[in-house]
Short mmCIF file of C-alpha atoms in Angstrom, two decimals:
data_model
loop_
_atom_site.label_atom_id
_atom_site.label_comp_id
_atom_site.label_asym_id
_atom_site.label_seq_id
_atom_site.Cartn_x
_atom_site.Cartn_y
_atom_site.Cartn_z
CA UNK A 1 -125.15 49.00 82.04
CA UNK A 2 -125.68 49.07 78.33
CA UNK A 3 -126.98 46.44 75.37
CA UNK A 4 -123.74 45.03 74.70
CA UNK A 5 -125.44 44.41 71.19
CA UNK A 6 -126.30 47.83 70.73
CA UNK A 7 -124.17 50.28 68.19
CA UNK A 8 -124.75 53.81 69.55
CA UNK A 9 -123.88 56.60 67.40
CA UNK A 10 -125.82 59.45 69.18
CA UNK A 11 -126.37 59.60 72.76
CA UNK A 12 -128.51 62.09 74.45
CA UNK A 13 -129.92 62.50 78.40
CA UNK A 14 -133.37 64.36 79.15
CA UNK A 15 -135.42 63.99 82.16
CA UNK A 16 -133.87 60.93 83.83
CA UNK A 17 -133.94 58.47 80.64
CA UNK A 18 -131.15 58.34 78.18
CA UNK A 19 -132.29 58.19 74.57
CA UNK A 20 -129.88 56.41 71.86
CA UNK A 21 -129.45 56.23 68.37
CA UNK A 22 -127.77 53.30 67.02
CA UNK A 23 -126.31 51.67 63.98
CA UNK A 24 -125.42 49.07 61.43
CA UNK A 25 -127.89 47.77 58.47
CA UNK A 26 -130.50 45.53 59.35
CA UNK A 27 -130.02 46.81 63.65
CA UNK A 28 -130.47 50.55 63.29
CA UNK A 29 -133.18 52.59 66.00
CA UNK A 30 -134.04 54.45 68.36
CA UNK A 31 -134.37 53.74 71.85
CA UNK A 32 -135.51 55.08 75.54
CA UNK A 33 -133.21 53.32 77.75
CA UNK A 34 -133.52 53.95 81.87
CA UNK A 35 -129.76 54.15 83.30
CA UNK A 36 -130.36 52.37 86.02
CA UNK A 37 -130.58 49.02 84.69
CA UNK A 38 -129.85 50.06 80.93
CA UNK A 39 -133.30 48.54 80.60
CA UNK A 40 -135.04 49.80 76.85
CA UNK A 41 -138.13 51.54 77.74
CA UNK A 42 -139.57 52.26 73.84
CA UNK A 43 -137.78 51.52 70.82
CA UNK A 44 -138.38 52.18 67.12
CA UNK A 45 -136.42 50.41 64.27
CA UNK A 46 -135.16 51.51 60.90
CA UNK A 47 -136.03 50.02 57.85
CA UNK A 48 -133.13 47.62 57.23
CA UNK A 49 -131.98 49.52 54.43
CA UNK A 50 -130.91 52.63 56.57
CA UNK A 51 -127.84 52.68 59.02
CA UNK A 52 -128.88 55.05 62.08
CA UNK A 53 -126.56 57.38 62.76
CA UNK A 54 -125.91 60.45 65.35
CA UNK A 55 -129.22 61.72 67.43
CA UNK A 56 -130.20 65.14 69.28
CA UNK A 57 -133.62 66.46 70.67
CA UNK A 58 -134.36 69.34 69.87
CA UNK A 59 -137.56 71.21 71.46
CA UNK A 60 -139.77 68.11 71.53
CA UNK A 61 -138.46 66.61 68.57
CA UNK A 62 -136.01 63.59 68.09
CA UNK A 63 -133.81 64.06 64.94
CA UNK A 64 -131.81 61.25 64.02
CA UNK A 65 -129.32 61.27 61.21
CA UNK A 66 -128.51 58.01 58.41
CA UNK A 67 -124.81 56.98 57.50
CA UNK A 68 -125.20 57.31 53.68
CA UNK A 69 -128.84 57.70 52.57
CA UNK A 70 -128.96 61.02 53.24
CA UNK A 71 -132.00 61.69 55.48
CA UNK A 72 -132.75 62.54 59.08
CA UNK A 73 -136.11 61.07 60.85
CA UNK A 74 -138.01 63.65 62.73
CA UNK A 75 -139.82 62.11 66.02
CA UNK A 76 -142.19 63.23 68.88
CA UNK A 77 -140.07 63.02 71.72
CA UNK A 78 -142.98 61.31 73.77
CA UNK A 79 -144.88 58.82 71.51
CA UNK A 80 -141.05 57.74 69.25
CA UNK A 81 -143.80 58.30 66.27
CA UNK A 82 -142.44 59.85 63.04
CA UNK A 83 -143.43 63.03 61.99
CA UNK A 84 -140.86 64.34 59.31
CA UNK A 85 -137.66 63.66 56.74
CA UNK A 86 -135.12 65.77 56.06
CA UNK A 87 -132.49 65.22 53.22
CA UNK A 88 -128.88 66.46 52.90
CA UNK A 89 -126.11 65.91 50.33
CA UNK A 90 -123.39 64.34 53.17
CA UNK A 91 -123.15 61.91 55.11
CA UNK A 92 -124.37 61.45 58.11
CA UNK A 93 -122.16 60.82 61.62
CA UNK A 94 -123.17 63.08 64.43
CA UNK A 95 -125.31 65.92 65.38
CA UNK A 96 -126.62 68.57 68.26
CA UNK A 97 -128.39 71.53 69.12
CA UNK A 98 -127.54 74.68 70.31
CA UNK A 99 -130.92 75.77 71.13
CA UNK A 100 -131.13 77.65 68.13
CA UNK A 101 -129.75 75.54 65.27
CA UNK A 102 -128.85 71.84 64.46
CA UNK A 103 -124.81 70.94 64.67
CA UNK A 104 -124.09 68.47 62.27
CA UNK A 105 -121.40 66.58 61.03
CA UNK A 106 -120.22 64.40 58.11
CA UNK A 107 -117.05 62.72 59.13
CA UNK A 108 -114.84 66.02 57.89
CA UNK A 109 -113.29 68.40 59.47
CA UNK A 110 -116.17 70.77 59.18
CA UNK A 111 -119.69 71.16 60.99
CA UNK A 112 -122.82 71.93 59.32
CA UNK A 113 -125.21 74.49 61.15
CA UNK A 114 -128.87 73.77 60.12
CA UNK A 115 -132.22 75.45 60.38
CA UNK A 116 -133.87 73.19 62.30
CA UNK A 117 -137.01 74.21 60.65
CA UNK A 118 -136.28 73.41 57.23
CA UNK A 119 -132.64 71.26 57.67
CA UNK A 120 -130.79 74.34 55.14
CA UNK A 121 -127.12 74.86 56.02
CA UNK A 122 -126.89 78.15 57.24
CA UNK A 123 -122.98 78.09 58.12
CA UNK A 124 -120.43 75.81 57.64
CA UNK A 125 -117.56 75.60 60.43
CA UNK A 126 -113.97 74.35 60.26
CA UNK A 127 -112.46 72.79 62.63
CA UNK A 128 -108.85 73.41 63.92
CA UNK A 129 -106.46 71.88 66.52
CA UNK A 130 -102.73 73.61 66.47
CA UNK A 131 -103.83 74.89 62.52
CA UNK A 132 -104.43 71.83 61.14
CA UNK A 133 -107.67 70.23 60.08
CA UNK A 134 -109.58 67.76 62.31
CA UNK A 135 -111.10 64.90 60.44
CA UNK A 136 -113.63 62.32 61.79
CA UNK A 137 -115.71 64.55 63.66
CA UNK A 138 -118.35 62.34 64.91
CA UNK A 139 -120.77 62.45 67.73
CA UNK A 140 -121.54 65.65 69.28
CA UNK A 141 -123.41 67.27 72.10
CA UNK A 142 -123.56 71.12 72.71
CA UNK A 143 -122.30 71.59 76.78
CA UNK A 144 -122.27 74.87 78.46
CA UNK A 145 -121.39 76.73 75.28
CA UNK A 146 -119.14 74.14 73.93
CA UNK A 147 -119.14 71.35 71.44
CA UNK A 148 -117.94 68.25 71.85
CA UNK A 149 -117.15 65.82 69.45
CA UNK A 150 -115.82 62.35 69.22
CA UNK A 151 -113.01 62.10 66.77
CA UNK A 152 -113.55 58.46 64.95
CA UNK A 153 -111.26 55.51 65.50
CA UNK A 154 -109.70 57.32 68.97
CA UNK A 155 -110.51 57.79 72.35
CA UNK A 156 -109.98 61.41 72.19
CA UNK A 157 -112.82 63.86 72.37
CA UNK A 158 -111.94 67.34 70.74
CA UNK A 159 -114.28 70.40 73.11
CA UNK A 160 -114.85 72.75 70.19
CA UNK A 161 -115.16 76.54 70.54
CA UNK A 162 -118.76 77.21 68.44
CA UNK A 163 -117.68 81.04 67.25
CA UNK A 164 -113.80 80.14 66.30
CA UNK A 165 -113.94 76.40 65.65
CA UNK A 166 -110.82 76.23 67.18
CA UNK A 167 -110.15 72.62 69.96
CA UNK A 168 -110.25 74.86 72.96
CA UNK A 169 -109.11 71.40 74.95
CA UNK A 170 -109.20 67.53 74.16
CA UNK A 171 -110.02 64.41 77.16
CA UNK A 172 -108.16 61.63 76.74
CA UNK A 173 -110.51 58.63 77.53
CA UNK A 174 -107.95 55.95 76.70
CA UNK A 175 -107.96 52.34 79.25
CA UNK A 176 -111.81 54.16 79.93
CA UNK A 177 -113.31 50.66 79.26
CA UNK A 178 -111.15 47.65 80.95
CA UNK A 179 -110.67 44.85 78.86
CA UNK A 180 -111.74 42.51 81.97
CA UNK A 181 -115.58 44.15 81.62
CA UNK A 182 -115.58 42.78 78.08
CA UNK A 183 -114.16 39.44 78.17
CA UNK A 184 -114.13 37.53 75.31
CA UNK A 185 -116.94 40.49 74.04
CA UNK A 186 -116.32 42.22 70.72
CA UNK A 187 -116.54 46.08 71.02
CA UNK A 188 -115.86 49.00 68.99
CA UNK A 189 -114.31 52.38 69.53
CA UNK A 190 -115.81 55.21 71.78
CA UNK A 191 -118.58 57.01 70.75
CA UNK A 192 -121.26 58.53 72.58
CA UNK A 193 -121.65 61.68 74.46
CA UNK A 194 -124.28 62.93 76.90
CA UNK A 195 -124.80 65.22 79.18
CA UNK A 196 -127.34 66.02 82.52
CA UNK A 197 -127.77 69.70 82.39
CA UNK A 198 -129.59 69.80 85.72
CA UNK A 199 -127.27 67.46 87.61
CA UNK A 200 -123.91 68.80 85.29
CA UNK A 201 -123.43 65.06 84.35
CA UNK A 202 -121.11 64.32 81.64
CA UNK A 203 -121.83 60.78 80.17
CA UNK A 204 -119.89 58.41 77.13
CA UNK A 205 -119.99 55.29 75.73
CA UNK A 206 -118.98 53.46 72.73
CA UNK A 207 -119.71 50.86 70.15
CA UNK A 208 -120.94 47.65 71.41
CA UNK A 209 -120.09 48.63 74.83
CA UNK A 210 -121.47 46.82 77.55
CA UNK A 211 -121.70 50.40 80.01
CA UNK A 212 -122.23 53.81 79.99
CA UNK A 213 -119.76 55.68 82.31
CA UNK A 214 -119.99 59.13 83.73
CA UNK A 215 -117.39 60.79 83.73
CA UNK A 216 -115.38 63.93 85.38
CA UNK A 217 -112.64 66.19 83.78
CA UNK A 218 -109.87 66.61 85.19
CA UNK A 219 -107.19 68.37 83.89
CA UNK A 220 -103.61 67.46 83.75
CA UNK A 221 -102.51 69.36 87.02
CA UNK A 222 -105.45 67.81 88.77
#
C-alpha cells in the first residue's frame, strides 16, 4: 500500500524502506515510507512555492529535483536534514545515479549527466527508439547497467542503453493498476521506479496511486 494522496515523482529502495519524492504546489516532500504497511516513517516538506520532483540517493545523500524553479535539495540520507542547493537552467522531472554521476532529465528527449559534486553537465545524451526522438523522459533509476525511464502520460517504460542512448527494450505496464482498487479514487498516470539490488526487486507506482507493485519482466515469448 501507498498514500493514495501522495504524488510520487521519484521513487527509490535502500535498506528495506522505500524513500519518495513527491509533487504538486503546496504538497511537495520527501518521505521514508516502510512497504509493509506504506506507513511514512520521516517526512520533510517543501516550501509551498516549490513542486518536488524526481529523487535518487546518491552515497549518503538524498537529491531531489523541483518542476520549474530550477534547484535540487541535497539531504543526509539518515537525519532528512538539508545540507545543499543545486541550480540548473531546465526543468526538473526525473533523476538517478550511476555510481559515478547524476542522470537527469527535463521532460526531452535527452538526459543530463551531472557531477554530483558540483551539479555541472558533463554530457548530454539523446535518446532514440527506432531513430526517432523520445520525449517525456521522466523518472529514472539506473538497474544493472541500464536506465530506465518512465515516458510521461503512458504506461510504457523505455530501458535505455547508458553508452548509445538507444531503447534497448520497452515494458508495457498497461491494466497494471485495476480500476476496481481505485474506485471512485482519482489517480494519475504511472510514474515511479525502484529497484532492490540485493533482493533483484523491480518496483513502480504512479500518481496518486493507492499501491506500489513489484513487478517481473517477462518478455513476449514468456
Amino acid at each position: 500500500p501507498n498514500d493514495p494522496q501522495a504524488f510520487p515523482q521519484g521513487l527509490v529502495y535502500k535498506d528495506g524502506c522505500f524513500y519518495e519524492g513527491t509533487g504538486l504546489y503546496g504538497h511537495s516532500s520527501l518521505r521514508q515510507v516502510n512497504p509493509a504497511d506504506g506507513t511514512v516513517l520521516d517526512q520533510v516538506n517543501l516550501p509551498y512555492t516549490f513542486f518536488g520532483e524526481g529523487i535518487t540517493i546518491h552515497q549518503d545523500r538524498i537529491i531531489q529535483l523541483t518542476w520549474r524553479e530550477h534547484r535540487a535539495f541535497v539531504y543526509d540520507l539518515a537525519s532528512f536534514s538539508l545540507l545543499d542547493t543545486f541550480t540548473y537552467t531546465t526543468e526538473g522531472w526525473g533523476i538517478t545515479s550511476d555510481g559515478k554521476y547524476l542522470i537527469m532529465s527535463d521532460g526531452s528527449s535527452l538526459l543530463t549527466y551531472r557531477d554530483p559534486d558540483t551539479f555541472n553537465s558533463v554530457l548530454r545524451l539523446p535518446v532514440r527508439s527506432n531513430g526517432q526522438p523520445v520525449t517525456h523522459l521522466n523518472e529514472l533509476e539506473f538497474i544493472n547497467g541500464k536506465i530506465f525511464a518512465n515516458v510521461w502520460l503512458t504506461d510504457q517504460i523505455a530501458i535505455i542503453d547508458p553508452t548509445s542512448g538507444q531503447v534497448t527494450a520497452w515494458l508495457d505496464l498497461t491494466g497494471l493498476l485495476d480500476p476496481k482498487d481505485h474506485p471512485g479514487q482519482t489517480v494519475d498516470v504511472l510514474n515511479g521506479i525502484a529497484y532492490d539490488e540485493q533482493e533483484d526487486r523491480l518496483f513502480v507506482t504512479g500518481k496518486l496511486w493507492p499501491y506500489i507493485f513489484e513487478i517481473e519482466i517477462m518478455t513476449e515469448k514468456e
